[in-house]
Each structure stands twice: as structure tokens, then as C-alpha cells.
Amino acid sequence: LLLGAAAAFAQPAPSARGQSPLGTAGSAPIGAAVGAGAVPRAPGAGELLAPGPASLFATDPNAAPSAPGSSRVETRTLRQLGLRGPMQLRGTTDLQGILFGVRGDEVVTDARLTLQGATSPALIPELSQVAITLNEQFVGVVTPDRARPAFGPLEFPINPVFFADANRLNFRFTGRYAIECNDPLSGLLWSTVSDTSTLALTLERLPIVRDLARLPEPFFDPRLLREPLNLPVVLADPAGNEALRAAAIVSGWFAVQADYRGASFPVSSQIPARGNAVVVSTGVDAIPGLTLPRLEGPTLAIIPNPNDQWGLLLVVAGRSGAEAVTAATVLGVGREALTGELATVQPGAVPARQPYDAPRWVRTERPVRFGELVDPSELQAFGYVPAPINIPFRTAPDLYTWRNRSLASNVAFRSPPGPITDVMVSRLDVSINDIYLRSLPLAQPDDFWLVNWVRQRFTQPERGEERVGLPPYMLFGQNEMQLRFDMRPLHRGDCVAVPGDVRASVDPDSVIDLSDAYRFTTLPNLAHFISSGFPFTVQADLARAAAVLPERPTAQELETFLTLMGRIAAIVGYPPVNLAIVRPEGLGEVADRDLIVVGPLGRQPALATLLRDGPIQLEGNRLTVATNTGFGNIRNLFGGERRSELDRVQAQLAQPGEALGALIGFESPLRSGRSVVALTGSTATGMEQMLAAMRDPEQLQRIQGDFSLLAGGRVDAFRVGGTYTVGTLPPHLWPQYYLGGNPWALLGAMFLALLLIAGPLYWLLRRRAHRRLRARTAPN
């Protein structure tokens, strides 16, 4: 949900959240342009729809970096800059745009915008236009031509002085189809800017600066809003547990910086031939071709890449594995004091994390204001039908309430009064994760006159406030609350002026309140792991988690491990500084932790140990299904839903062909209540494909249950094993939990209740009858 970092922006400050509403395409070869030297020309070969990363003028991480002072030309379509389709400008949505960045080690020396699109043939050319601005600086205008509605390609030179680190390219539509009377909601008022339009920049490389204070630059540039991080990690072969732990901390810290962009960490034992990389050294095993500075303790340094004069290496090193971990921890949680090219750091006290206190998770012990989640400028809306206001928030998904009672969100908003908008039909639509919840009317309720009198004198009449219920079953690890104003002008179709600069806002003091929920859920549930890393992320530093790796992992297996750790760290916003790493023979050392097992089936013997009592078992290098796992499940031999699920899994596993990838969740056989999640596959490639599916929005939603299998490019989810619970509930909620989803238990409870009521009642009635008989037979 956070991957779309572009918006339509009249805000004074740039924002990386939100997305402009988009529509259908429209393009043609000819048009008219005015201002800023617009010159019609034919597009150059390869400029439109040119393949490339959906990034913002970023160099290929595997390409040779240019020397300082050299120039390169980078061309991107508007789709590659963030648009999901052609930009549709309407009378009520007259301002839209794109947010993009430029690398910090490059400067723009020349820029040209080439546009294609179309305008309504009903527009009056003298009174209509599409104005283009960059960071509120004028670039040019497109004037409609009734005879030729389609325009372009039109080229607009842009002054390089206009560019900054974060840039807003805005398009404002002004249209009139009649000289006197215009309905802003008329279908005649429209203009389209094609997403195949291009922006070409000439970029000059700046001199390299080696300074730890500038981290994460130049290894990661936060200005590139859509560029995924691809940072090579160099480790000695073989790498010890402490070196891998240090690499996991460093990878997690860089992934936290990348956040929604995503991050991957290719692993090698050789210095890359070109570009930047991270080197983790314990001072025991030398890395070929690398000369480290003299180590006098835990060390962080930025040195030149010996294979590339323009590349840099971030060295995280120590004379021992423990010192390398200390250096990585200082980088991850205490780098504020770092400066210069080399620093010998001292171990500091890392504060212990408390359960559910991840930096990127909302607090659950108190209401959380919208102003704490987003910048207040992002709560402003412009126009009658503006783009939605998005409130992203993250939490652990183990929220439990009485009978799934909704959690509270008080939404306060301000909007124009009745003389400007038709408040009787205007509304604020509220959704959670793209699921509609309810509409809040902009009109004040028409109550009894005394209630209205009190409201006018003791409340803010221009401010509305409503309570919106958030069903807990709609809340996942990563959530987004969408608020969309839908306002209508009071006067339509007549010759009364309609205000154009209409504004509305959501109050930053609006709150999301999760404090009424208990922390309790049923596991295994791979959807919880995918969305929030749960249950491993209950402690943000993974103090309750351990990673189990093969005895001698390959570079591909280590890449999968580091990328997975980076994904989990990005979810909570904290590196895994207390993660334990063991090999298969060390399972007993981490029996009291939740386990993340990484490795292909044939190279991870820990899987055979952990799966031995479950329905999915490991035989050699293949997974099999145990159809009868004990007397308690003997009823599955005679059919039923679970037997059908096991048959489906067996059919999937029996299919020959390409490599399989699997994600398996189950309760640890080493300690009750502890969890195990295994990322595995028939080969390392299958395991890597399963990890890629975890980053694919289409595949991600299919990862559920306790067993997800990737075969033939598609993920299928199954529920094959038993369940267990984590968390605590007050006593009065236990009957609801046990009886809510178990009709047989409910019938048993009713039968027991009848016995408890009928038994004593029967005894009392029999006793009374016996007394009556004795009274009748007694002598007078």
C-alpha cells in the first residue's frame, strides 16, 4: 500500500504518500502549445515506453558509475515516474501531479518535458488551458484546439534551477465550454495527459564524499522514491554465526531506510567489480583483494572499492565476531555520533525493547492522533472531488475483541459550509484497506432547537466529528485508512459563479484507538507473518527469535536470509540487533525462541527434526504428507474438510516439473507456544522464488493458512495441521473463543447446562413427592 509514492499536490510541502486518481488513455500526434518555448517535434527512438526500472533517475546498481564531472541523459515516462495510467483532469479535479526525486550525488544541467494527450473538443481555446509547473515554477501551458483535440508530442524546456531533491510536477486544468455559464461537473470539461509522456534529464555527477555522517548515502539515496535498494554484501566464505548476525543487522538497518521501496542484498565472497557494497569482516578470514584499515576495536569505515575507482565500500569490522556485531549494532541504533571516513566505536547500552513497541507500529495503550501518523499538510484536500487522504498505520494483527466488536476511530473534519457546497449530498467516504466502511455527511444534524442552540455556543460549528468503527478482522499488519471528500457545488447549471478554490481538511487531532483490543490470536497463520512478521516481531529487535541456517550456506541462500531479515526489519522500523543465529545442530540452544528456518529441503536437516510429528514431513529432499498423524486425527481417515486439504497438498507435491518453493508455519516441537516458520524449496531457486512471491502484491494475498506452496508461478495456500494460541484473554472471553467456532462444543455446553439445571431440579421434585407420600401414609 505504501509503494505508490506519488500524488496530486497543491500542498506546500512535498509528500511521498497518496496517489492521484487516474483514468483511461488518450494520445495523438498533433496539438498546440504556448509558453516556455514549447516546440512540437517527433519523439526520438526509444523515448516512449522505454524499458527500465520504475525509479526516479537512478543509475543501474550493476552499471559502472560515472566519474565526477561526467554527464548522462536519463529519460523516463510518466508511468515510470509513478502514474498508474493516463492522468485524467476534470472540472472538479483540476490539479494533479507527480512527486519524484533526483539523486543527491547528481545535479540537473538540462531538462525537457515531452507531452502527449488530448483535450475536450467542446473547450473554448481562449478560456481553457493545461498549465504545467515544477515546484510551483511555471513551465508552460497546453492550449486546446477544437479542430485537433489530441495534442503532442510537445516539448517544454525546463530551467534546471527549478529542480530540488524532491520535485512536484503539477498539471492544472482550466476549462470553459461556454462564455457565461459552466457546470464544473459537466462531462464536457476534461483533459488527458498520456502516461507515455516523457521527462528527459541531463545529469552531471558530483564529487564523491566519504563521510560516515552522510549514511545511508551514497549506498542508499532516500530521494529515489520508487527505486528498490539492491546492495551487495561481501562476507568471508565460510561465514561464522557472528558475521552473519552482523550482516543481518546491517541489512536490516538499510532495509529500514528503504522502507516501502523494498530491499535485496546479494551476497558474495568477492569484492564487486563495480559499484558500492557492504563488507562485513570479523578479522579472522581475509577477503581476497581487500586491504582493511588497522583494526583497534569495532570499526566502521568507508573506503574506495579496489576494483572501481568511483565505487565505495562500507566496512563493518572487528577483531572478532563479537566486535563486528558491536560495530553493526552501533550503525543500526546509534550512528548519530559517527563522522569522518573511519570510526572505532565503543559498545553502548542498547535499550531493551518492550512487546509491541516497534517504532513503526501505532501505540495500543492510548489513542493515536492522525497528526502523529502523517504530516498535517497531508490531511488537506483541494477541489470538489480531491484525491483521497491516506492514513497509513501498522500494528501486529493479533487484535481480539468481544464478538469482533469494532475498534474506535474518531474522525473530525472541516469543510465549506452550505452557501458554498451542497452539504445535503456532499460527504466524506471512509475506507480501510480499500474496503468501504461508511459515509460521513457534511451537513450538521437537524436536531431540536435547544440542542442546536447549545451546539452553536459550546462547539465548533464549522467542524464535524463522527465515530467510525474499524472491524478487527479488517486490520492487518500494514493498513491504510482512506478518507475521500466528495463535495458538490451548491449552484449547478445556472449562471451563478461557483467557487473554484475549495478546500477541506481532516483534523490532525482525529484518532485511531486500538486500546480496547486484547492481544490474542490463533496460529499458525502465514498471513500474519507476511503482513507484519508476527509473532517474531512482538519484540522489535527479534529478541525472541532465532534463525536456523544450513551448515554451510551458499551465497544464494544467504541472500534469501538477509533479504528476509531486511523485510522484517522494514516492517517494524528497527534492525534485528538481538536475533540469534544457529546451525541445525544448535537447535537445543534456541528451544525457547521462535524459529525462522531458511534453506532448501536437501540442505536443511533441521526441517526433518522440526517436522517429524506434523502432517507435512521431510523425506530426503522432498516434502510428503502424513495422512494419519495420531489417534486424535483418526476421523480424517473417513473424509472431512481436513482430509480433502491433505489430498490437495499431496497432489500438488506429487507434480513433477520446475522447482517448488514453500512457506510452512507450525508450533515448535521444542517448546509449547513457540512458533516456527520455514522458508524453503526443492532448490535454492525455488526458495528464492517463494521470497519474491512475498513481495508480489498479487501473490502475497494468496499466502495464508499454515502451508503455502509455489508451483508453476502460482501460490496455493492450505490448512493441514493443528492450531495453537498466543497471547492472553480475560476469563470472561474464554467461552466465546472456545464456543465461537466449534458447534460441537456449543452443543456439548448446552447439554451440560441442561444436566446441571435438570439434575438438581429432578432431585428436588422427587424429594418433594417423597415427602408428600410420607405425609399421606402417616397415621393420624
XYZ file of C-alpha atoms in Angstrom, residues 144-734:
591
model
C -6.765 23.117 -26.690
C -7.591 23.125 -30.389
C -11.207 22.296 -31.251
C -10.220 21.045 -34.702
C -7.497 18.752 -33.284
C -8.412 17.556 -29.778
C -5.306 15.356 -29.486
C -2.002 17.098 -28.865
C 1.652 16.157 -28.881
C 4.382 15.364 -28.836
C 5.014 18.827 -27.388
C 8.425 19.631 -25.916
C 8.881 22.027 -22.976
C 12.377 23.044 -21.835
C 12.655 23.278 -18.035
C 15.104 25.539 -16.262
C 17.490 23.309 -14.234
C 17.355 25.850 -11.397
C 13.799 24.704 -10.681
C 14.900 21.220 -9.564
C 15.352 20.204 -5.931
C 15.849 16.925 -4.053
C 12.086 16.242 -4.124
C 10.146 17.686 -7.056
C 6.461 18.168 -7.808
C 5.472 18.186 -11.474
C 1.905 19.553 -11.437
C -0.759 19.898 -14.134
C -3.610 22.343 -13.550
C -6.611 22.235 -15.860
C -8.757 25.295 -16.545
C -11.669 24.805 -18.917
C -14.787 26.555 -20.139
C -17.244 25.322 -22.748
C -19.470 28.420 -22.523
C -18.601 32.070 -22.090
C -21.029 32.755 -19.220
C -22.467 29.597 -17.669
C -20.351 26.488 -16.953
C -21.205 23.468 -14.865
C -17.982 22.235 -13.180
C -19.384 18.687 -13.151
C -20.138 18.703 -16.867
C -18.696 15.861 -18.906
C -17.504 18.423 -21.459
C -14.761 19.615 -19.115
C -11.884 17.174 -19.437
C -8.284 16.854 -20.472
C -5.949 13.848 -20.568
C -2.178 13.711 -20.197
C -0.786 10.439 -21.503
C 1.372 8.348 -19.189
C 3.684 7.752 -22.175
C 4.809 11.382 -21.958
C 8.469 11.630 -21.032
C 10.805 13.668 -18.875
C 14.450 13.699 -20.028
C 17.145 14.970 -17.672
C 20.805 15.620 -18.307
C 22.582 14.785 -15.034
C 26.138 15.662 -14.003
C 27.937 13.615 -11.368
C 29.214 15.432 -8.270
C 32.487 14.615 -6.484
C 32.468 11.629 -4.140
C 32.309 12.424 -0.417
C 33.361 9.751 2.066
C 31.761 10.602 5.391
C 30.015 8.282 7.846
C 27.779 11.177 8.889
C 26.101 11.059 5.451
C 24.978 7.439 5.795
C 22.942 5.787 4.341
C 24.216 7.796 1.359
C 25.787 7.030 -1.054
C 24.849 3.349 -0.570
C 21.161 4.242 -0.498
C 19.627 7.507 -1.657
C 16.286 8.269 0.068
C 15.433 10.793 -2.656
C 14.667 7.945 -5.054
C 11.082 7.380 -4.007
C 10.467 4.240 -6.068
C 13.904 2.764 -6.511
C 14.264 -0.557 -4.652
C 17.536 -0.934 -2.798
C 19.959 -3.508 -4.217
C 23.048 -3.507 -2.045
C 25.717 -6.254 -2.364
C 27.087 -7.707 0.887
C 30.571 -9.222 0.992
C 31.233 -11.995 3.524
C 34.124 -14.394 4.014
C 33.462 -17.985 2.956
C 32.559 -19.693 5.201
C 30.971 -17.043 7.410
C 30.512 -17.654 11.119
C 27.344 -17.049 13.088
C 28.597 -13.725 14.458
C 29.493 -12.447 10.981
C 26.036 -13.443 9.719
C 24.417 -11.753 12.687
C 26.339 -8.548 11.938
C 25.318 -8.792 8.265
C 21.663 -9.252 9.290
C 21.807 -6.128 11.483
C 23.379 -4.038 8.712
C 20.937 -5.354 6.102
C 18.032 -4.676 8.434
C 19.181 -1.099 9.010
C 19.468 -0.380 5.291
C 16.062 -2.009 4.698
C 14.557 0.287 7.347
C 15.874 3.259 5.360
C 14.436 1.847 2.120
C 11.063 1.195 3.835
C 8.270 0.634 1.284
C 10.676 0.576 -1.682
C 11.925 -2.899 -0.806
C 15.488 -4.117 -0.447
C 17.588 -7.071 -1.577
C 21.105 -7.996 -0.544
C 23.116 -10.169 -2.974
C 25.916 -11.977 -1.135
C 29.396 -12.723 -2.417
C 32.811 -13.591 -1.043
C 34.462 -11.327 -3.639
C 34.624 -7.545 -3.871
C 32.253 -6.470 -6.681
C 33.881 -5.387 -9.915
C 31.991 -2.089 -9.872
C 29.735 -0.008 -7.690
C 29.161 0.142 -3.941
C 28.913 -2.684 -1.414
C 28.955 -3.518 2.305
C 31.829 -5.597 3.677
C 31.401 -7.490 6.951
C 34.669 -8.780 8.394
C 35.442 -10.468 11.711
C 39.198 -10.128 11.314
C 39.598 -13.911 11.150
C 39.059 -14.752 7.496
C 40.543 -12.467 4.874
C 38.517 -11.309 1.875
C 40.500 -11.636 -1.376
C 41.638 -8.339 -2.866
C 40.646 -6.243 0.169
C 43.063 -4.402 2.429
C 41.336 -3.332 5.604
C 42.431 -0.403 7.748
C 44.123 -1.214 11.043
C 41.512 -2.503 13.474
C 41.699 -1.394 17.081
C 38.195 -2.476 18.031
C 34.710 -2.375 16.495
C 35.210 -0.362 13.303
C 33.050 1.406 10.739
C 34.761 2.844 7.665
C 34.088 3.991 4.114
C 36.930 3.054 1.768
C 37.353 3.022 -2.027
C 36.408 -0.083 -3.968
C 39.788 -1.503 -5.102
C 38.165 -2.720 -8.318
C 36.383 0.544 -9.145
C 37.833 3.987 -8.523
C 34.341 5.510 -8.336
C 32.820 2.822 -6.082
C 32.804 2.773 -2.267
C 32.775 0.056 0.377
C 31.142 0.362 3.795
C 33.290 -1.744 6.115
C 31.694 -3.195 9.270
C 34.535 -4.986 11.017
C 36.114 -6.080 14.250
C 38.976 -8.196 15.511
C 36.419 -10.841 16.456
C 32.857 -11.739 15.617
C 31.578 -10.033 18.753
C 33.294 -6.775 17.767
C 31.780 -6.958 14.263
C 28.331 -7.357 15.866
C 29.066 -4.339 18.072
C 30.008 -2.243 15.032
C 26.834 -3.310 13.227
C 24.714 -2.530 16.303
C 26.195 0.971 16.588
C 25.385 1.528 12.918
C 21.843 0.267 13.436
C 20.836 2.078 16.617
C 23.441 4.717 17.459
C 25.053 6.166 14.362
C 24.233 9.788 15.227
C 27.752 10.428 16.552
C 29.547 8.940 13.533
C 31.686 11.205 11.367
C 34.704 11.026 9.074
C 35.901 8.153 6.905
C 36.758 5.775 9.769
C 35.468 5.416 13.309
C 36.379 2.980 16.070
C 33.157 2.686 18.035
C 32.516 1.610 21.595
C 29.746 -0.768 22.662
C 26.866 1.076 24.236
C 23.827 0.007 26.194
C 21.045 -0.793 23.753
C 17.672 -0.198 25.441
C 15.612 -3.366 25.738
C 12.530 -3.324 23.556
C 9.112 -3.924 25.100
C 6.450 -6.100 23.453
C 4.572 -4.335 20.658
C 6.685 -1.149 20.876
C 8.037 -1.274 17.317
C 8.855 2.271 16.103
C 6.575 1.921 13.067
C 3.622 0.416 14.938
C 0.838 2.504 16.400
C 0.544 2.537 20.150
C -2.167 0.316 21.581
C -2.265 1.599 25.156
C -3.669 5.004 24.095
C -5.420 6.730 21.180
C -3.068 7.799 18.385
C -3.609 11.104 16.595
C -3.626 11.318 12.792
C -1.059 14.096 13.200
C 1.357 11.517 14.652
C 0.965 9.232 11.645
C 1.239 11.730 8.777
C 2.313 15.298 8.306
C -0.642 17.681 8.880
C -0.161 19.061 5.347
C -1.187 15.639 4.003
C -4.588 15.982 5.672
C -5.599 18.853 3.368
C -7.897 18.359 0.363
C -8.288 20.744 -2.589
C -11.176 20.808 -5.047
C -14.662 19.356 -5.017
C -13.535 15.762 -5.601
C -9.919 15.649 -4.418
C -7.606 12.675 -4.211
C -8.113 10.544 -1.100
C -6.315 11.355 2.134
C -4.362 8.267 3.155
C -3.523 7.469 6.780
C -1.100 4.510 6.826
C -0.552 2.696 10.101
C 0.994 -0.588 11.155
C 0.372 -2.913 14.049
C 0.550 -6.552 14.996
C -2.549 -8.334 13.667
C -3.359 -10.242 16.898
C -6.243 -7.929 17.831
C -9.131 -9.610 19.642
C -12.369 -8.018 20.848
C -15.645 -9.228 22.314
C -17.664 -10.696 19.422
C -15.400 -8.866 16.936
C -16.634 -5.528 18.231
C -15.249 -2.665 16.149
C -12.380 -0.535 17.360
C -12.901 3.195 17.556
C -11.694 5.915 15.223
C -12.944 9.444 15.806
C -12.721 11.404 12.553
C -13.000 15.182 12.810
C -13.128 17.227 9.609
C -13.710 20.722 8.295
C -15.453 21.550 5.044
C -17.045 24.581 3.344
C -20.491 25.494 4.688
C -23.806 25.331 2.874
C -23.535 28.578 0.855
C -20.535 27.074 -0.984
C -21.227 23.347 -1.168
C -24.440 21.375 -1.232
C -23.966 19.841 2.190
C -27.086 17.699 1.867
C -25.457 15.492 -0.779
C -21.766 16.087 -0.038
C -19.983 13.515 2.116
C -16.714 12.128 3.417
C -16.243 8.461 2.474
C -14.166 6.356 4.881
C -12.462 3.105 3.864
C -9.888 0.812 5.433
C -7.502 -1.106 3.163
C -9.702 -0.200 0.166
C -12.800 -1.664 1.884
C -15.667 0.797 2.266
C -16.794 1.426 5.843
C -19.259 4.321 5.869
C -20.004 7.836 4.590
C -19.993 10.836 6.904
C -22.432 13.585 5.907
C -21.067 17.088 5.751
C -24.418 18.524 6.884
C -24.871 19.182 10.588
C -27.686 17.075 12.100
C -31.037 18.848 12.309
C -31.887 18.377 15.976
C -34.297 20.001 18.354
C -33.836 23.787 18.521
C -32.443 23.663 22.054
C -29.798 21.101 21.018
C -28.845 23.258 18.027
C -28.587 26.327 20.280
C -26.246 24.532 22.678
C -24.144 23.149 19.829
C -23.691 26.569 18.250
C -22.482 28.110 21.506
C -20.366 25.377 23.002
C -18.900 23.552 19.973
C -17.121 24.484 16.755
C -19.921 24.821 14.191
C -17.570 24.527 11.195
C -16.117 21.246 12.498
C -17.801 17.879 12.121
C -16.871 14.798 14.077
C -18.044 11.214 13.732
C -17.093 7.860 15.205
C -16.080 5.216 12.665
C -15.819 1.589 13.709
C -12.786 -0.385 12.480
C -13.619 -4.120 12.429
C -10.606 -6.002 13.834
C -10.842 -8.676 11.127
C -10.157 -5.938 8.534
C -6.922 -4.836 10.240
C -3.679 -6.432 9.142
C -0.036 -5.749 9.819
C 0.137 -2.902 7.285
C -3.024 -0.848 6.945
C -4.205 2.291 5.245
C -7.232 4.355 6.151
C -8.617 6.266 3.175
C -10.680 9.439 3.561
C -12.188 10.874 0.381
C -14.183 14.096 0.246
C -16.982 14.068 -2.343
C -18.449 17.573 -2.473
C -20.925 19.113 -4.856
C -21.268 22.841 -5.645
C -24.445 24.452 -4.409
C -25.235 26.014 -7.791
C -25.065 23.898 -10.929
C -26.017 24.701 -14.487
C -27.151 28.236 -13.762
C -25.282 31.495 -14.219
C -24.135 31.776 -10.632
C -20.422 31.819 -10.000
C -19.071 28.596 -8.495
C -16.095 28.977 -6.126
C -13.062 27.270 -7.623
C -10.584 27.232 -4.732
C -12.497 24.847 -2.476
C -10.662 23.340 0.472
C -11.453 20.766 3.126
C -9.350 19.045 5.744
C -9.248 16.253 8.267
C -8.321 17.416 11.757
C -4.884 16.211 12.935
C -6.491 15.569 16.347
C -8.606 12.763 14.867
C -7.598 9.488 16.456
C -7.315 5.753 15.931
C -7.876 3.927 19.209
C -6.823 0.268 19.475
C -6.642 0.273 23.270
C -9.844 -1.742 23.676
C -8.389 -4.785 21.910
C -6.715 -7.735 23.593
C -3.560 -9.327 22.206
C -4.596 -12.850 21.330
C -4.737 -14.914 18.151
C -4.691 -18.416 16.739
C -1.578 -19.645 14.948
C -0.123 -20.737 12.608
C -1.246 -18.041 10.211
C 1.183 -17.213 7.413
C -0.837 -14.104 6.525
C 0.214 -12.663 9.899
C 3.849 -13.429 9.135
C 3.685 -11.867 5.660
C 1.934 -8.676 6.740
C 3.780 -7.969 9.998
C 6.396 -10.645 10.689
C 4.202 -11.864 13.547
C 4.873 -13.475 16.010
C 8.620 -12.821 15.619
C 8.174 -9.047 15.671
C 6.415 -8.882 19.039
C 9.900 -7.796 20.139
C 11.054 -5.302 17.507
C 14.703 -6.333 17.953
C 13.769 -10.021 17.423
C 14.945 -10.857 20.952
C 12.556 -13.819 20.999
C 13.574 -15.090 17.550
C 16.355 -17.223 16.131
C 17.344 -18.007 12.543
C 18.366 -21.561 11.633
C 20.645 -21.694 8.574
C 22.291 -24.611 6.732
C 25.672 -25.772 7.971
C 27.497 -24.061 5.121
C 25.017 -21.800 3.316
C 25.594 -20.782 -0.279
C 25.613 -17.190 -1.471
C 22.087 -17.586 -2.846
C 20.815 -18.950 0.464
C 22.463 -16.115 2.384
C 20.916 -13.573 0.022
C 17.487 -15.048 0.775
C 18.184 -14.896 4.509
C 19.412 -11.285 4.517
C 16.593 -10.114 2.256
C 14.041 -11.770 4.544
C 15.613 -10.136 7.608
C 15.524 -6.806 5.812
C 11.836 -7.226 5.036
C 11.024 -7.940 8.682
C 13.145 -5.001 9.882
C 11.401 -2.633 7.449
C 8.016 -3.676 8.866
C 8.911 -2.739 12.447
C 11.404 0.036 11.675
C 14.205 -1.474 13.766
C 17.178 -3.716 12.891
C 17.344 -7.263 14.357
C 20.075 -6.487 16.886
C 19.148 -9.371 19.230
C 18.470 -12.064 16.643
C 20.211 -15.370 17.406
C 21.695 -17.405 14.544
C 22.378 -21.130 14.816
C 23.056 -24.088 12.566
C 20.970 -27.297 12.573
C 22.935 -28.920 15.399
C 22.295 -25.888 17.625
C 18.500 -26.180 17.816
C 18.644 -27.030 21.504
C 20.315 -23.693 22.265
C 17.318 -21.731 20.957
C 14.477 -24.044 22.013
C 12.806 -21.203 23.930
C 12.727 -18.880 20.883
C 10.527 -18.578 17.817
C 12.417 -20.070 14.891
C 12.880 -18.851 11.314
C 14.279 -21.730 9.270
C 15.896 -20.872 5.919
C 17.328 -23.390 3.485
C 16.444 -25.777 0.640
C 14.923 -29.138 1.558
C 18.034 -31.170 0.794
C 20.381 -28.817 2.665
C 18.443 -28.043 5.838
C 18.391 -31.079 8.177
C 16.705 -29.006 10.883
C 13.461 -29.321 8.907
C 13.406 -33.086 9.334
C 13.713 -32.655 13.108
C 11.080 -29.937 13.399
C 8.532 -31.524 11.012
C 8.770 -35.088 12.275
C 5.435 -35.071 14.171
C 3.413 -32.949 11.752
C 1.265 -33.679 8.707
C 3.970 -32.307 6.384
C 7.195 -34.267 6.673
C 10.597 -34.234 5.013
C 11.905 -37.336 3.287
C 15.296 -36.730 1.734
C 14.885 -33.655 -0.423
C 11.114 -33.756 -0.875
C 8.055 -32.990 1.214
C 5.435 -35.677 1.837
C 2.032 -35.802 3.511
C 1.353 -37.959 6.574
C -2.363 -38.713 6.279
C -2.687 -40.174 9.797
C -0.816 -38.277 12.485
C -2.316 -39.898 15.580
C -5.477 -41.149 17.217
C -6.782 -37.629 17.654
C -6.961 -37.213 13.873
C -8.230 -40.687 13.001
C -11.580 -39.266 11.980
C -9.835 -37.676 8.987
C -9.388 -41.152 7.504
C -13.143 -41.201 6.878
C -13.246 -37.942 4.980
C -13.866 -34.390 6.052
C -12.502 -30.984 5.207
C -9.021 -31.605 6.579
C -8.674 -34.888 4.688
C -9.635 -33.075 1.490
C -6.982 -30.450 2.202
C -4.320 -33.108 2.726
C -5.278 -34.735 -0.573
C -4.861 -31.398 -2.355
C -1.420 -30.901 -0.832
C -0.384 -34.440 -1.781
C -1.492 -33.868 -5.377
C 0.494 -30.616 -5.549
C 3.649 -32.165 -4.110
C 3.435 -35.122 -6.466
C 3.557 -32.934 -9.567
C 6.912 -33.133 -11.337
C 8.453 -30.151 -13.062
C 10.055 -26.921 -12.008
C 11.444 -26.062 -8.601
C 8.947 -25.719 -5.774
C 9.004 -23.009 -3.136
C 7.294 -23.387 0.218
C 6.461 -21.405 3.333
C 5.468 -23.551 6.311
C 4.191 -22.454 9.710
C 3.690 -24.700 12.746
C 4.122 -24.881 16.503
C 7.640 -25.639 17.642
C 8.053 -29.214 18.883
C 10.860 -27.954 21.117
C 8.698 -25.686 23.298
C 4.929 -25.350 23.548
C 3.596 -21.986 22.402
C 6.644 -21.166 20.288
C 6.344 -20.735 16.527
C 8.315 -21.975 13.543
C 8.189 -20.505 10.028
C 10.277 -22.265 7.390
C 11.177 -20.647 4.073
C 12.313 -23.498 1.883
C 12.076 -25.091 -1.554
C 13.161 -28.064 -3.578
C 16.148 -25.944 -4.688
C 17.647 -22.600 -3.724
C 15.960 -21.135 -6.810
C 12.543 -22.323 -5.639
C 13.181 -20.802 -2.221
C 14.206 -17.517 -3.838
C 11.058 -17.531 -5.979
C 8.954 -18.012 -2.853
C 10.640 -14.973 -1.316
C 9.909 -12.997 -4.492
C 6.242 -14.035 -4.223
C 6.185 -12.460 -0.763
C 6.943 -9.114 -2.458
C 4.439 -9.567 -5.303
C 1.101 -7.838 -4.464
C -0.866 -10.404 -6.482
C 0.820 -13.445 -4.954
C 1.118 -12.035 -1.450
C -2.626 -12.137 -0.778
C -2.660 -15.880 -1.524
C -0.192 -16.696 1.277
C -2.408 -17.887 4.120
C -3.035 -20.870 6.378
C -0.072 -22.903 7.601
C 1.337 -24.166 4.300
C 1.831 -22.100 1.129
C 3.284 -23.779 -1.943
C 4.653 -22.034 -5.033
C 4.428 -24.172 -8.168
C 4.034 -23.129 -11.780
C 4.332 -19.458 -10.889
C 1.287 -19.543 -8.576
C 0.966 -19.716 -4.797
C -1.624 -22.051 -3.260
C -2.434 -21.949 0.458
C -3.544 -24.821 2.672
C -4.527 -25.554 6.270
C -3.195 -29.017 7.080
C -2.057 -29.029 10.721
C -3.355 -28.206 14.155
C -3.561 -24.785 15.727
C -2.374 -23.172 18.936
C -2.864 -19.822 20.594
C -0.581 -16.991 21.639
C -1.466 -14.097 23.903
C -3.810 -13.795 26.848
C -7.540 -13.260 27.314
C -9.568 -12.373 30.418
C -11.650 -15.265 31.794
C -14.973 -13.918 30.544
C -13.781 -14.164 26.909
C -12.639 -17.793 27.008
